[in-house]
PDB file of C-alpha atoms in Angstrom:
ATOM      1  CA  UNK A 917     -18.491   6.629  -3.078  1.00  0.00           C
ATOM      2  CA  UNK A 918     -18.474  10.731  -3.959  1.00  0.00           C
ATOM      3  CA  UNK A 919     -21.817  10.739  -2.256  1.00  0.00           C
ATOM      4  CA  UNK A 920     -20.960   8.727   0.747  1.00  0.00           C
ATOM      5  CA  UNK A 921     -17.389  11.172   1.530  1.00  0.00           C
ATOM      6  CA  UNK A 922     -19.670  14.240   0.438  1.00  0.00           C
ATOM      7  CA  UNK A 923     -21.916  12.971   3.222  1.00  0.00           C
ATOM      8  CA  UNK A 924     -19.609  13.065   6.100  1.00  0.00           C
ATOM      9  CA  UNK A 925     -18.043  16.218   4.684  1.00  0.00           C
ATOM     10  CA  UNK A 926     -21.371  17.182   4.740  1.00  0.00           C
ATOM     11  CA  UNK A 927     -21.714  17.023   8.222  1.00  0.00           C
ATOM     12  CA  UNK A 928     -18.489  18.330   9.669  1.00  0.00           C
ATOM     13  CA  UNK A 929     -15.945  15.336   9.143  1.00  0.00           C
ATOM     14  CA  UNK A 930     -12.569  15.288   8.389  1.00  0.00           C
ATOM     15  CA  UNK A 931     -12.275  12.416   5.842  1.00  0.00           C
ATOM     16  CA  UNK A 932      -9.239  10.976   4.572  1.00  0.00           C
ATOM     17  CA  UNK A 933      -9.095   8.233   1.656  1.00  0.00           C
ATOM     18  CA  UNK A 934      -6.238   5.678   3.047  1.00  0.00           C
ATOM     19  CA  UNK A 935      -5.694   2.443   0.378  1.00  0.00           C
ATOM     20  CA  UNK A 936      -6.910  -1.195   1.435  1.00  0.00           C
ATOM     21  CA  UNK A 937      -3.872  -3.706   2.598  1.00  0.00           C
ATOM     22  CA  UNK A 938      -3.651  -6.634   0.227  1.00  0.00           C
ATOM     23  CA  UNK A 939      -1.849  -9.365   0.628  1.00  0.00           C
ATOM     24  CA  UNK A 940       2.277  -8.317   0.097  1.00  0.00           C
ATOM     25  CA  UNK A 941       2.091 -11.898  -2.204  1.00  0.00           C
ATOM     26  CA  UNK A 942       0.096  -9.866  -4.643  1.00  0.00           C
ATOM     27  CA  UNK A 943       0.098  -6.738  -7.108  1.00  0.00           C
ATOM     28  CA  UNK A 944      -3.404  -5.511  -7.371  1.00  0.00           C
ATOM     29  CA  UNK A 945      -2.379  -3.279 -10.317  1.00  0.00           C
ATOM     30  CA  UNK A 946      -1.584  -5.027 -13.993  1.00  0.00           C
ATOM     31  CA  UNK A 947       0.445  -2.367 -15.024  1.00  0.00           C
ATOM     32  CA  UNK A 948       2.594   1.353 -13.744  1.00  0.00           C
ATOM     33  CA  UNK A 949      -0.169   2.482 -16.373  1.00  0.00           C
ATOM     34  CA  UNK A 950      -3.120   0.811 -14.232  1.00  0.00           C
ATOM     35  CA  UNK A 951      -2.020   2.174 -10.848  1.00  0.00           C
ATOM     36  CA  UNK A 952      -0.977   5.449 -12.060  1.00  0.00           C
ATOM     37  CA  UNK A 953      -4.700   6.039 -13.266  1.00  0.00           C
ATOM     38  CA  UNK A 954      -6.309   4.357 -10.040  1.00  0.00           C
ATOM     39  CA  UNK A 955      -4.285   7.292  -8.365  1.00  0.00           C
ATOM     40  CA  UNK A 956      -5.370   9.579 -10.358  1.00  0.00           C
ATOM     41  CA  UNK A 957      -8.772   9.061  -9.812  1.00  0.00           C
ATOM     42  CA  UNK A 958      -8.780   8.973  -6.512  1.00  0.00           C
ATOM     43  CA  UNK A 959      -7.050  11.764  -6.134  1.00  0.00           C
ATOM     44  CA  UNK A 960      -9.534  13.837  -8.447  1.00  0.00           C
ATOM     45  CA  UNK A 961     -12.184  11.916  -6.369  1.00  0.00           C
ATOM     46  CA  UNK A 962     -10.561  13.627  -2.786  1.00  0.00           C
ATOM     47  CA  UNK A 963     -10.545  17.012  -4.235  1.00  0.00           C
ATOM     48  CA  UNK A 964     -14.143  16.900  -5.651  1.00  0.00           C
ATOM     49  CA  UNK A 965     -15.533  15.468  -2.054  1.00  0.00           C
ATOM     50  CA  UNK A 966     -12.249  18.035  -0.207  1.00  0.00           C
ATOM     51  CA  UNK A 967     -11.246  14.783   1.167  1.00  0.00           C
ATOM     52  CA  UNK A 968      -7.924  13.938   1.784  1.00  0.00           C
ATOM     53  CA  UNK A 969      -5.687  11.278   0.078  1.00  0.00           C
ATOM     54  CA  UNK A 970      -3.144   9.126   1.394  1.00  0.00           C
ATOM     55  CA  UNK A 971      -1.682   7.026  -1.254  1.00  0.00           C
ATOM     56  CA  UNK A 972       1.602   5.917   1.067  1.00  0.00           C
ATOM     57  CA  UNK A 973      -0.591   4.775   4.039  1.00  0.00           C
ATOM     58  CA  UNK A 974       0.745   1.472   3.662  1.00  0.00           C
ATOM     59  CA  UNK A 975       4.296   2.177   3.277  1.00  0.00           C
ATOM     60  CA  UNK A 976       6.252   0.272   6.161  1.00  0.00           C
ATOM     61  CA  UNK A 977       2.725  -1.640   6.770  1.00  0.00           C
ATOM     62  CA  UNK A 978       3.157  -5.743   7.045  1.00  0.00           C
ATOM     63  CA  UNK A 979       0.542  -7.860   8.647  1.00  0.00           C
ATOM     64  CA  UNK A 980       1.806  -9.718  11.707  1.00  0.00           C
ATOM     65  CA  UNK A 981       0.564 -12.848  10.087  1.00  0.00           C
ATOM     66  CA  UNK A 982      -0.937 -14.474   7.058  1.00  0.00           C
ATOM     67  CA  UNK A 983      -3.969 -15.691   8.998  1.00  0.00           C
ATOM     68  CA  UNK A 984      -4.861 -11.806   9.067  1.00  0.00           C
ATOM     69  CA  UNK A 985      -5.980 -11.792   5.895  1.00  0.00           C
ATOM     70  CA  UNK A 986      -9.641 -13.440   4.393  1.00  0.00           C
ATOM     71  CA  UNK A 987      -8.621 -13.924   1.267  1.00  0.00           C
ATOM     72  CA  UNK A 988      -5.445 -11.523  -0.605  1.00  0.00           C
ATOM     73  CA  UNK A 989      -7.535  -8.864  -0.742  1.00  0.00           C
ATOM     74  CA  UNK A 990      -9.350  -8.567   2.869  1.00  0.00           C
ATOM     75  CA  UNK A 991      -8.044  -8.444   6.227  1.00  0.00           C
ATOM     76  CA  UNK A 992      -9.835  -9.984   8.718  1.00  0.00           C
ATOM     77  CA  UNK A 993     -10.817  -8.148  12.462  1.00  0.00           C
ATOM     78  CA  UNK A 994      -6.755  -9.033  13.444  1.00  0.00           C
ATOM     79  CA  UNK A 995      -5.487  -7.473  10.272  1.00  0.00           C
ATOM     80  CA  UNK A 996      -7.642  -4.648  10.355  1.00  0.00           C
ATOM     81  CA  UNK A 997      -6.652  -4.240  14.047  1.00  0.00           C
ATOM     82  CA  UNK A 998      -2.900  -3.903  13.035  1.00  0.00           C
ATOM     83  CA  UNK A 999      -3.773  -1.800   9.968  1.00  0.00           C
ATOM     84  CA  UNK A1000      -5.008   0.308  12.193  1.00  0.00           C
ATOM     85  CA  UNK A1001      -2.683   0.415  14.954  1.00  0.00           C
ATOM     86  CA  UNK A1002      -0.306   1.203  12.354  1.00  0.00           C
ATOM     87  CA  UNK A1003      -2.143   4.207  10.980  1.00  0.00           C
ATOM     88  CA  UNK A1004      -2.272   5.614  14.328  1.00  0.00           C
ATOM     89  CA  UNK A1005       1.697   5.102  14.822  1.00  0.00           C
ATOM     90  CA  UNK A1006       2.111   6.836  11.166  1.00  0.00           C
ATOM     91  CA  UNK A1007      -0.538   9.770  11.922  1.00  0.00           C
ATOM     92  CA  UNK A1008       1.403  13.098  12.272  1.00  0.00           C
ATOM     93  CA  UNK A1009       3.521  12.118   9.221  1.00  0.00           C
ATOM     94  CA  UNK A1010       1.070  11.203   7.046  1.00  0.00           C
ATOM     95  CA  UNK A1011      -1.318  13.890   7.799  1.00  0.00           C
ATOM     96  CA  UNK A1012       1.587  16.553   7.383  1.00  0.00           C
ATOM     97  CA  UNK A1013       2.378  16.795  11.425  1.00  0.00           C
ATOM     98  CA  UNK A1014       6.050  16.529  12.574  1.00  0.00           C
TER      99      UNK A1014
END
Protein backbone atom coordinates (compact mmCIF):
# COMPACT_ATOMS: atom_id res chain seq x y z
CA UNK A 1 0.00 0.00 0.00
CA UNK A 2 3.10 2.73 0.75
CA UNK A 3 4.06 2.06 -2.81
CA UNK A 4 0.71 2.31 -4.39
CA UNK A 5 -0.11 6.12 -2.37
CA UNK A 6 3.71 6.94 -3.11
CA UNK A 7 2.68 6.29 -6.70
CA UNK A 8 -0.06 8.73 -7.12
CA UNK A 9 1.85 11.17 -4.92
CA UNK A 10 4.29 10.46 -7.28
CA UNK A 11 2.55 11.82 -10.00
CA UNK A 12 0.84 14.92 -8.72
CA UNK A 13 -2.23 13.51 -6.64
CA UNK A 14 -3.74 14.62 -3.73
CA UNK A 15 -4.41 11.36 -1.79
CA UNK A 16 -6.36 11.00 1.20
CA UNK A 17 -6.68 7.60 3.30
CA UNK A 18 -10.64 7.57 4.25
CA UNK A 19 -11.63 4.08 6.44
CA UNK A 20 -13.85 1.26 4.73
CA UNK A 21 -17.77 1.23 5.97
CA UNK A 22 -18.53 -2.02 7.72
CA UNK A 23 -21.50 -3.12 8.63
CA UNK A 24 -22.84 -0.75 11.94
CA UNK A 25 -23.83 -4.64 13.34
CA UNK A 26 -20.13 -5.12 13.73
CA UNK A 27 -16.82 -3.88 15.57
CA UNK A 28 -13.95 -4.62 13.32
CA UNK A 29 -11.53 -3.84 16.20
CA UNK A 30 -11.17 -6.55 19.32
CA UNK A 31 -10.04 -4.10 21.55
CA UNK A 32 -9.51 0.29 22.26
CA UNK A 33 -5.87 -1.30 22.22
CA UNK A 34 -6.43 -2.88 18.57
CA UNK A 35 -7.94 0.24 16.98
CA UNK A 36 -5.77 2.63 18.67
CA UNK A 37 -2.69 0.87 16.92
CA UNK A 38 -4.58 0.39 13.45
CA UNK A 39 -4.69 4.31 13.77
CA UNK A 40 -1.57 4.65 14.48
CA UNK A 41 -0.30 3.00 11.69
CA UNK A 42 -2.08 4.48 9.34
CA UNK A 43 -1.45 7.55 10.37
CA UNK A 44 2.49 6.95 10.32
CA UNK A 45 1.63 5.29 6.92
CA UNK A 46 -0.05 8.99 5.57
CA UNK A 47 2.88 10.91 6.71
CA UNK A 48 5.55 8.57 5.18
CA UNK A 49 3.51 8.54 1.60
CA UNK A 50 2.37 12.83 2.68
CA UNK A 51 -1.00 11.43 2.32
CA UNK A 52 -3.72 12.54 4.19
CA UNK A 53 -5.78 10.70 6.90
CA UNK A 54 -9.27 10.80 7.70
CA UNK A 55 -10.05 8.60 10.55
CA UNK A 56 -13.80 10.29 11.18
CA UNK A 57 -14.88 9.84 7.49
CA UNK A 58 -17.56 7.73 8.61
CA UNK A 59 -18.87 9.66 11.40
CA UNK A 60 -22.70 10.42 10.68
CA UNK A 61 -22.29 7.69 7.71
CA UNK A 62 -25.32 4.87 7.70
CA UNK A 63 -26.07 2.85 4.66
CA UNK A 64 -29.58 3.42 3.33
CA UNK A 65 -30.06 -0.28 3.52
CA UNK A 66 -28.68 -3.61 4.56
CA UNK A 67 -28.79 -4.97 1.02
CA UNK A 68 -25.83 -2.36 0.45
CA UNK A 69 -23.54 -4.34 1.92
CA UNK A 70 -21.77 -7.92 0.36
CA UNK A 71 -21.01 -9.30 3.28
CA UNK A 72 -20.24 -6.94 6.91
CA UNK A 73 -17.30 -5.90 5.62
CA UNK A 74 -17.99 -4.78 1.78
CA UNK A 75 -20.41 -2.53 0.32
CA UNK A 76 -21.71 -3.33 -2.75
CA UNK A 77 -21.95 -0.61 -6.05
CA UNK A 78 -25.29 0.97 -3.91
CA UNK A 79 -23.33 1.24 -0.72
CA UNK A 80 -20.35 2.48 -2.22
CA UNK A 81 -22.58 4.96 -4.13
CA UNK A 82 -23.92 6.41 -0.76
CA UNK A 83 -20.47 6.19 0.86
CA UNK A 84 -19.59 8.30 -1.53
CA UNK A 85 -22.26 10.70 -1.85
CA UNK A 86 -21.71 11.14 1.69
CA UNK A 87 -18.03 11.98 1.46
CA UNK A 88 -18.81 14.56 -0.97
CA UNK A 89 -21.61 16.16 1.46
CA UNK A 90 -18.80 15.96 4.40
CA UNK A 91 -15.84 17.38 2.08
CA UNK A 92 -14.96 20.95 3.29
CA UNK A 93 -15.16 19.70 6.92
CA UNK A 94 -13.25 16.90 6.71
CA UNK A 95 -10.58 18.25 4.57
CA UNK A 96 -10.26 21.38 6.99
CA UNK A 97 -12.67 23.81 4.68
CA UNK A 98 -15.49 25.77 6.44
Amino acid sequence: MERALALFRNHGARVVIVPSAVHPAIDPFASEAARDRFHGAVNRLAESTRSGYLPGALDGFQAPSDQDFCDYGHMNAAGGEAYTRHLARRRSSLLGGE
